[in-house]
Amino acid sequence: MSLNFAFGAATDVGQLRPVNQDSFLATDGLAIVADGMGGHRGGEVASAIAVTSLRAAFAESTLESLTEGVAHANAEIRAQAVNDPSLHGMGTTLCAIAIIDHDDNGVAGEKLAIVNVGDSRGYLLHDGTLTQVTEDHSLVEALVREGRLTPAEAETHPQRNIVTRALGVADTVEIDQFLIDPMPAARFLLCSDGLFGEIDNDEIAMLLVQNPDPTIAAQLLVDAANRGGGRDNITAVIVDVSQELDGSQPGSLRAMRDAATDEVPVVQATAQLGAEPNWATGPEVEPDAAHADDEAGGRGADRRRWWPFTS
Ligand code: MG
């Protein structure tokens, strides 16, 4: 059995921002969304470096190659920021899905891997149900997990754009990894926060269910977010995973379908490489100096901030 991607993608600057700082890649076997941050041209440069660096570094179809590729992208962003003062302080989110080789008790096969840093998202649509695979690395998400904010409060919280992890911030980066078993008719969505900030999960699910063509579905998602306000750059990459049966595994697709349960077979392989900030006693969140110029930007300014990691 081998897995293949069919994909569609759309991106738009939105209604308020002067430039589109999102970048994406959609290929068979690897798809990426990156949402850049930083004044001047830093954000768009950071997201573009992230995508190109990960694509170049993902040389082997393994989880290690994927995570090492993200670490490599982080290093590239930092190196270029050092070399060009106008790019100082740039950063980006990154969410990627890839087909990887996986050894299951001596049986070689393929799985899907999603890696995530920041508040872009990976979703899975299966059997008509939309599930958010990734966890946002954002201040409000941390507060929701602690029970200090409700999800509804988080959606309108004035600090909802503060991310707690990003590429480009520190020499090491903590990468969330999710391994997902192949399943029939799985559709994945990678998107920047400009999408889910404007339309809710029900509308995302409806558009994904109603539009089998991934390119059309991606464009309709972006259009809906623009109608919802388009306050940020909007990017949607849709990946439809298909399975080709080979002669050695007759009936495996049927076996998989029979074995399917209502539970989403998502496994978070590893996550903790560093300590989360202590929100209860952490410092007040202030815009860092590198992005002070954004504050005066008003309309269209990037109001996102990241927690000032200094490790
Ligand atoms: Mg964004």
Tab-separated table of C-alpha atoms and ligand atoms in Angstrom:
chain	number	residue	atom	x	y	z
A	1	MET	CA	0.000	0.000	0.000
A	2	SER	CA	1.267	3.441	-0.754
A	3	LEU	CA	-0.149	6.810	0.145
A	4	ASN	CA	-0.550	9.733	-2.201
A	5	PHE	CA	-1.631	13.330	-1.829
A	6	ALA	CA	-4.083	15.170	-4.029
A	7	PHE	CA	-4.110	18.785	-2.995
A	8	GLY	CA	-5.474	22.251	-3.535
A	9	ALA	CA	-4.454	25.565	-2.029
A	10	ALA	CA	-5.495	29.183	-1.889
A	11	THR	CA	-4.114	32.258	-0.180
A	12	ASP	CA	-5.170	35.879	0.032
A	13	VAL	CA	-3.849	39.021	1.653
A	14	GLY	CA	-7.275	39.646	3.223
A	15	GLN	CA	-9.113	42.933	3.601
A	16	LEU	CA	-6.813	44.913	5.909
A	17	ARG	CA	-3.185	43.848	5.684
A	18	PRO	CA	-0.894	45.590	3.187
A	19	VAL	CA	1.053	42.414	2.331
A	20	ASN	CA	0.550	38.686	2.532
A	21	GLN	CA	3.059	37.247	5.009
A	22	ASP	CA	1.738	33.692	4.732
A	23	SER	CA	3.631	31.126	2.670
A	24	PHE	CA	2.627	27.633	1.689
A	25	LEU	CA	3.733	24.546	-0.194
A	26	ALA	CA	1.540	21.786	-1.608
A	27	THR	CA	3.231	18.759	-3.175
A	28	ASP	CA	2.652	15.028	-3.210
A	29	GLY	CA	4.056	13.866	0.096
A	30	LEU	CA	4.600	17.228	1.781
A	31	ALA	CA	2.376	20.249	2.429
A	32	ILE	CA	3.255	23.278	4.546
A	33	VAL	CA	1.595	26.464	5.800
A	34	ALA	CA	3.699	29.179	7.455
A	35	ASP	CA	2.422	32.488	8.827
A	36	GLY	CA	5.169	35.062	9.165
A	37	MET	CA	5.516	37.718	11.843
A	38	GLY	CA	7.672	40.777	12.095
A	39	GLY	CA	7.729	44.352	10.989
A	40	HIS	CA	8.667	45.624	7.527
A	41	ARG	CA	9.262	42.613	5.286
A	42	GLY	CA	10.402	40.258	8.042
A	43	GLY	CA	7.234	38.178	8.233
A	44	GLU	CA	6.997	37.322	4.585
A	45	VAL	CA	10.709	36.517	4.445
A	46	ALA	CA	10.526	34.277	7.520
A	47	SER	CA	7.571	32.260	6.257
A	48	ALA	CA	9.172	31.844	2.836
A	49	ILE	CA	12.453	30.668	4.382
A	50	ALA	CA	10.536	28.202	6.548
A	51	VAL	CA	8.788	26.631	3.588
A	52	THR	CA	11.813	26.444	1.298
A	53	SER	CA	14.149	25.235	4.057
A	54	LEU	CA	11.840	22.479	5.209
A	55	ARG	CA	11.201	21.319	1.670
A	56	ALA	CA	14.940	21.141	0.961
A	57	ALA	CA	15.771	19.427	4.251
A	58	PHE	CA	12.983	16.823	4.117
A	59	ALA	CA	15.160	14.487	2.097
A	60	GLU	CA	14.016	11.182	3.539
A	61	SER	CA	10.442	10.180	4.229
A	62	THR	CA	10.945	9.824	7.952
A	63	LEU	CA	9.648	11.604	11.019
A	64	GLU	CA	13.232	12.422	11.968
A	65	SER	CA	13.874	14.053	8.628
A	66	LEU	CA	10.685	16.091	9.026
A	67	THR	CA	11.497	17.379	12.501
A	68	GLU	CA	15.118	17.982	11.621
A	69	GLY	CA	13.853	19.941	8.630
A	70	VAL	CA	11.813	22.194	10.928
A	71	ALA	CA	14.852	22.715	13.158
A	72	HIS	CA	16.876	23.513	10.051
A	73	ALA	CA	14.259	26.069	8.998
A	74	ASN	CA	14.483	27.666	12.436
A	75	ALA	CA	18.259	27.934	12.119
A	76	GLU	CA	17.999	29.416	8.612
A	77	ILE	CA	15.589	32.116	9.768
A	78	ARG	CA	17.872	33.061	12.633
A	79	ALA	CA	20.953	33.085	10.411
A	80	GLN	CA	19.346	35.384	7.866
A	81	ALA	CA	18.045	37.688	10.594
A	82	VAL	CA	21.586	38.072	11.906
A	83	ASN	CA	22.901	38.879	8.456
A	84	ASP	CA	20.269	41.521	7.690
A	85	PRO	CA	19.329	44.005	10.422
A	86	SER	CA	16.072	44.837	8.649
A	87	LEU	CA	14.972	41.254	9.298
A	88	HIS	CA	15.861	41.255	12.974
A	89	GLY	CA	13.129	39.705	15.100
A	90	MET	CA	11.339	37.973	12.240
A	91	GLY	CA	9.551	34.731	12.963
A	92	THR	CA	6.908	32.413	11.615
A	93	THR	CA	4.512	29.671	12.520
A	94	LEU	CA	4.768	26.373	10.661
A	95	CYS	CA	2.336	23.519	10.227
A	96	ALA	CA	3.198	20.669	7.870
A	97	ILE	CA	1.858	17.263	6.903
A	98	ALA	CA	3.984	14.581	5.275
A	99	ILE	CA	3.893	10.950	4.250
A	100	ILE	CA	6.510	9.101	6.254
A	101	ASP	CA	7.831	5.563	6.332
A	102	HIS	CA	6.900	3.827	9.505
A	103	ASP	CA	7.957	0.512	10.944
A	104	ASP	CA	5.192	-1.158	12.924
A	105	ASN	CA	6.666	-4.111	14.807
A	106	GLY	CA	8.809	-5.062	11.873
A	107	VAL	CA	6.131	-4.397	9.258
A	108	ALA	CA	7.120	-1.532	6.991
A	109	GLY	CA	4.383	0.852	6.023
A	110	GLU	CA	3.465	4.480	5.704
A	111	LYS	CA	1.812	6.920	8.037
A	112	LEU	CA	0.981	10.575	8.052
A	113	ALA	CA	2.885	12.971	10.239
A	114	ILE	CA	1.850	16.478	11.186
A	115	VAL	CA	4.329	18.829	12.822
A	116	ASN	CA	3.354	22.157	14.309
A	117	VAL	CA	4.901	25.259	15.828
A	118	GLY	CA	2.683	28.263	16.568
A	119	ASP	CA	-0.976	28.975	15.928
A	120	SER	CA	-1.506	27.764	12.398
A	121	ARG	CA	-3.658	24.643	12.435
A	122	GLY	CA	-3.964	21.159	11.016
A	123	TYR	CA	-7.459	19.672	10.806
A	124	LEU	CA	-8.690	16.226	9.811
A	125	LEU	CA	-12.031	15.637	8.134
A	126	HIS	CA	-13.127	12.025	8.364
A	127	ASP	CA	-16.618	10.541	8.134
A	128	GLY	CA	-18.010	14.050	7.977
A	129	THR	CA	-16.434	15.062	11.284
A	130	LEU	CA	-13.848	17.814	11.535
A	131	THR	CA	-11.189	17.409	14.215
A	132	GLN	CA	-8.448	19.859	15.067
A	133	VAL	CA	-5.302	17.757	15.185
A	134	THR	CA	-2.908	20.453	16.327
A	135	GLU	CA	-2.922	22.489	19.479
A	136	ASP	CA	-2.475	26.258	19.168
A	137	HIS	CA	0.662	27.600	20.777
A	138	SER	CA	-1.030	30.790	21.819
A	139	LEU	CA	-1.586	32.659	25.048
A	140	VAL	CA	-5.356	32.297	24.934
A	141	GLU	CA	-5.141	28.571	24.205
A	142	ALA	CA	-2.940	28.146	27.283
A	143	LEU	CA	-5.455	30.077	29.362
A	144	VAL	CA	-8.298	27.921	28.023
A	145	ARG	CA	-6.390	24.770	28.944
A	146	GLU	CA	-5.959	26.113	32.453
A	147	GLY	CA	-9.655	26.866	32.708
A	148	ARG	CA	-9.053	30.588	33.009
A	149	LEU	CA	-10.822	31.433	29.738
A	150	THR	CA	-13.709	29.794	27.945
A	151	PRO	CA	-13.233	28.982	24.239
A	152	ALA	CA	-15.810	31.666	23.445
A	153	GLU	CA	-13.896	34.235	25.488
A	154	ALA	CA	-10.697	33.233	23.729
A	155	GLU	CA	-12.176	34.031	20.329
A	156	THR	CA	-12.606	37.686	21.220
A	157	HIS	CA	-9.770	38.094	23.723
A	158	PRO	CA	-7.669	41.213	22.991
A	159	GLN	CA	-4.475	39.161	23.284
A	160	ARG	CA	-5.657	36.264	21.132
A	161	ASN	CA	-2.900	36.892	18.599
A	162	ILE	CA	-0.038	36.325	20.996
A	163	VAL	CA	1.786	33.138	20.052
A	164	THR	CA	3.873	31.252	22.561
A	165	ARG	CA	6.036	29.421	20.062
A	166	ALA	CA	7.420	30.370	16.667
A	167	LEU	CA	10.330	29.630	14.389
A	168	GLY	CA	13.054	32.279	14.530
A	169	VAL	CA	12.663	33.134	18.196
A	170	ALA	CA	15.312	30.922	19.796
A	171	ASP	CA	18.137	28.595	18.822
A	172	THR	CA	16.064	25.559	19.700
A	173	VAL	CA	12.428	25.041	18.875
A	174	GLU	CA	9.879	22.760	20.455
A	175	ILE	CA	7.987	20.878	17.756
A	176	ASP	CA	4.674	19.128	18.295
A	177	GLN	CA	4.444	15.893	16.310
A	178	PHE	CA	1.355	13.863	15.482
A	179	LEU	CA	1.376	10.442	13.842
A	180	ILE	CA	-1.821	9.474	12.071
A	181	ASP	CA	-2.778	6.065	10.721
A	182	PRO	CA	-3.943	5.994	7.121
A	183	MET	CA	-7.695	5.769	6.759
A	184	PRO	CA	-10.022	5.814	3.786
A	185	ALA	CA	-11.223	9.179	2.519
A	186	ALA	CA	-9.146	11.289	4.874
A	187	ARG	CA	-9.012	14.990	4.064
A	188	PHE	CA	-6.622	17.326	5.864
A	189	LEU	CA	-6.666	21.097	6.063
A	190	LEU	CA	-3.655	23.202	6.979
A	191	CYS	CA	-4.449	26.870	7.517
A	192	SER	CA	-3.257	30.121	8.986
A	193	ASP	CA	-5.189	31.883	11.742
A	194	GLY	CA	-6.673	34.260	9.205
A	195	LEU	CA	-9.017	31.413	8.250
A	196	PHE	CA	-10.285	30.113	11.572
A	197	GLY	CA	-10.273	33.611	13.031
A	198	GLU	CA	-13.066	34.563	10.637
A	199	ILE	CA	-15.168	31.419	10.173
A	200	ASP	CA	-16.026	28.755	12.699
A	201	ASN	CA	-15.342	25.034	12.527
A	202	ASP	CA	-18.892	24.241	11.401
A	203	GLU	CA	-18.510	26.405	8.322
A	204	ILE	CA	-15.052	24.991	7.621
A	205	ALA	CA	-16.445	21.452	7.873
A	206	MET	CA	-19.413	22.249	5.645
A	207	LEU	CA	-17.244	23.684	2.869
A	208	LEU	CA	-14.850	20.726	3.079
A	209	VAL	CA	-17.700	18.194	2.922
A	210	GLN	CA	-19.601	19.897	0.133
A	211	ASN	CA	-16.665	20.480	-2.204
A	212	PRO	CA	-14.786	17.350	-3.251
A	213	ASP	CA	-12.366	19.275	-5.473
A	214	PRO	CA	-9.590	20.422	-3.097
A	215	THR	CA	-8.697	23.493	-5.154
A	216	ILE	CA	-12.288	24.708	-5.216
A	217	ALA	CA	-12.725	23.937	-1.516
A	218	ALA	CA	-9.561	25.859	-0.603
A	219	GLN	CA	-10.683	28.909	-2.579
A	220	LEU	CA	-14.174	28.819	-1.060
A	221	LEU	CA	-12.661	28.686	2.439
A	222	VAL	CA	-10.507	31.722	1.720
A	223	ASP	CA	-13.475	33.554	0.165
A	224	ALA	CA	-15.584	32.821	3.251
A	225	ALA	CA	-12.889	34.185	5.577
A	226	ASN	CA	-12.672	37.316	3.455
A	227	ARG	CA	-16.431	37.769	3.702
A	228	GLY	CA	-16.114	37.221	7.446
A	229	GLY	CA	-13.856	40.248	7.710
A	230	GLY	CA	-10.493	39.255	6.244
A	231	ARG	CA	-8.633	40.942	9.069
A	232	ASP	CA	-5.527	38.831	8.511
A	233	ASN	CA	-3.806	37.010	5.671
A	234	ILE	CA	-5.690	33.821	4.832
A	235	THR	CA	-4.168	30.561	3.632
A	236	ALA	CA	-5.780	27.149	3.208
A	237	VAL	CA	-4.044	24.013	1.928
A	238	ILE	CA	-6.202	20.920	1.508
A	239	VAL	CA	-4.671	17.463	1.247
A	240	ASP	CA	-6.744	14.462	0.197
A	241	VAL	CA	-4.904	11.269	1.064
A	242	SER	CA	-5.453	8.310	-1.218
A	243	GLN	CA	-4.196	4.757	-0.815
A	244	GLU	CA	-3.011	2.559	-3.627
A	245	LEU	CA	-3.227	-1.098	-2.802
A	246	ASP	CA	-0.364	-3.221	-4.009
A	247	GLY	CA	-0.474	-6.956	-4.683
A	248	SER	CA	1.137	-7.955	-1.429
A	249	GLN	CA	-1.629	-6.618	0.763
A	250	PRO	CA	-4.958	-7.681	-0.732
A	251	GLY	CA	-7.915	-6.492	1.235
A	252	SER	CA	-5.980	-4.138	3.479
A	253	LEU	CA	-8.197	-1.203	2.596
A	254	ARG	CA	-11.263	-3.172	3.592
A	255	ALA	CA	-9.556	-4.301	6.786
A	256	MET	CA	-8.761	-0.721	7.603
A	257	ARG	CA	-12.314	0.374	6.940
A	258	ASP	CA	-13.663	-2.412	9.143
A	259	ALA	CA	-11.247	-1.446	11.868
A	260	ALA	CA	-12.197	2.225	11.726
A	261	THR	CA	-13.699	3.603	14.878
A	262	ASP	CA	-15.283	6.883	15.787
A	263	GLU	CA	-12.124	7.865	17.572
A	264	VAL	CA	-9.624	9.784	15.537
A	265	PRO	CA	-6.407	7.776	15.492
A	266	VAL	CA	-4.157	10.663	16.349
A	267	VAL	CA	-1.101	10.059	18.451
A	268	GLN	CA	1.023	12.867	19.759
A	269	ALA	CA	4.426	11.306	19.580
A	270	THR	CA	6.475	13.803	21.504
A	271	ALA	CA	6.004	17.335	22.633
A	272	GLN	CA	7.905	18.329	25.719
A	273	LEU	CA	11.384	19.508	24.937
A	274	GLY	CA	11.182	22.632	27.069
A	275	ALA	CA	9.109	24.136	29.810
A	276	GLU	CA	5.958	26.083	29.084
A	277	PRO	CA	5.850	29.546	30.579
A	278	ASN	CA	4.068	29.745	33.884
A	279	TRP	CA	1.046	31.846	33.001
A	280	ALA	CA	-0.013	32.253	36.603
A	281	THR	CA	3.144	34.061	37.570
A	282	GLY	CA	4.669	35.023	34.225
A	283	PRO	CA	5.421	38.639	33.357
A	284	GLU	CA	2.761	40.830	31.850
A	285	VAL	CA	2.746	40.481	28.109
A	286	GLU	CA	4.159	43.553	26.467
A	287	PRO	CA	4.970	44.117	22.826
A	288	ASP	CA	8.672	43.486	22.400
A	289	ALA	CA	10.895	46.225	21.085
A	290	ALA	CA	11.511	44.515	17.765
A	291	HIS	CA	7.859	44.973	16.887
A	292	ALA	CA	7.182	48.332	18.474
A	293	ASP	CA	6.758	49.775	14.996
A	294	ASP	CA	3.758	47.520	14.469
A	295	GLU	CA	1.945	49.172	17.329
A	296	ALA	CA	1.798	52.452	15.497
A	297	GLY	CA	0.717	50.735	12.314
A	298	GLY	CA	-2.981	50.752	13.097
A	299	ARG	CA	-4.968	49.459	10.165
A	300	GLY	CA	-3.308	46.429	8.718
A	301	ALA	CA	-0.526	46.179	11.268
A	302	ASP	CA	0.508	42.732	12.441
A	303	ARG	CA	-0.645	42.718	16.034
A	304	ARG	CA	0.754	39.318	16.819
A	305	ARG	CA	3.411	38.950	19.437
A	306	TRP	CA	5.279	35.990	20.630
A	307	TRP	CA	6.343	35.177	24.099
A	308	PRO	CA	9.944	36.342	24.412
A	309	PHE	CA	11.753	33.029	24.615
A	310	THR	CA	15.419	33.546	25.271
A	311	SER	CA	16.690	29.992	25.759
B	1	MG	MG	-2.003	35.162	10.592
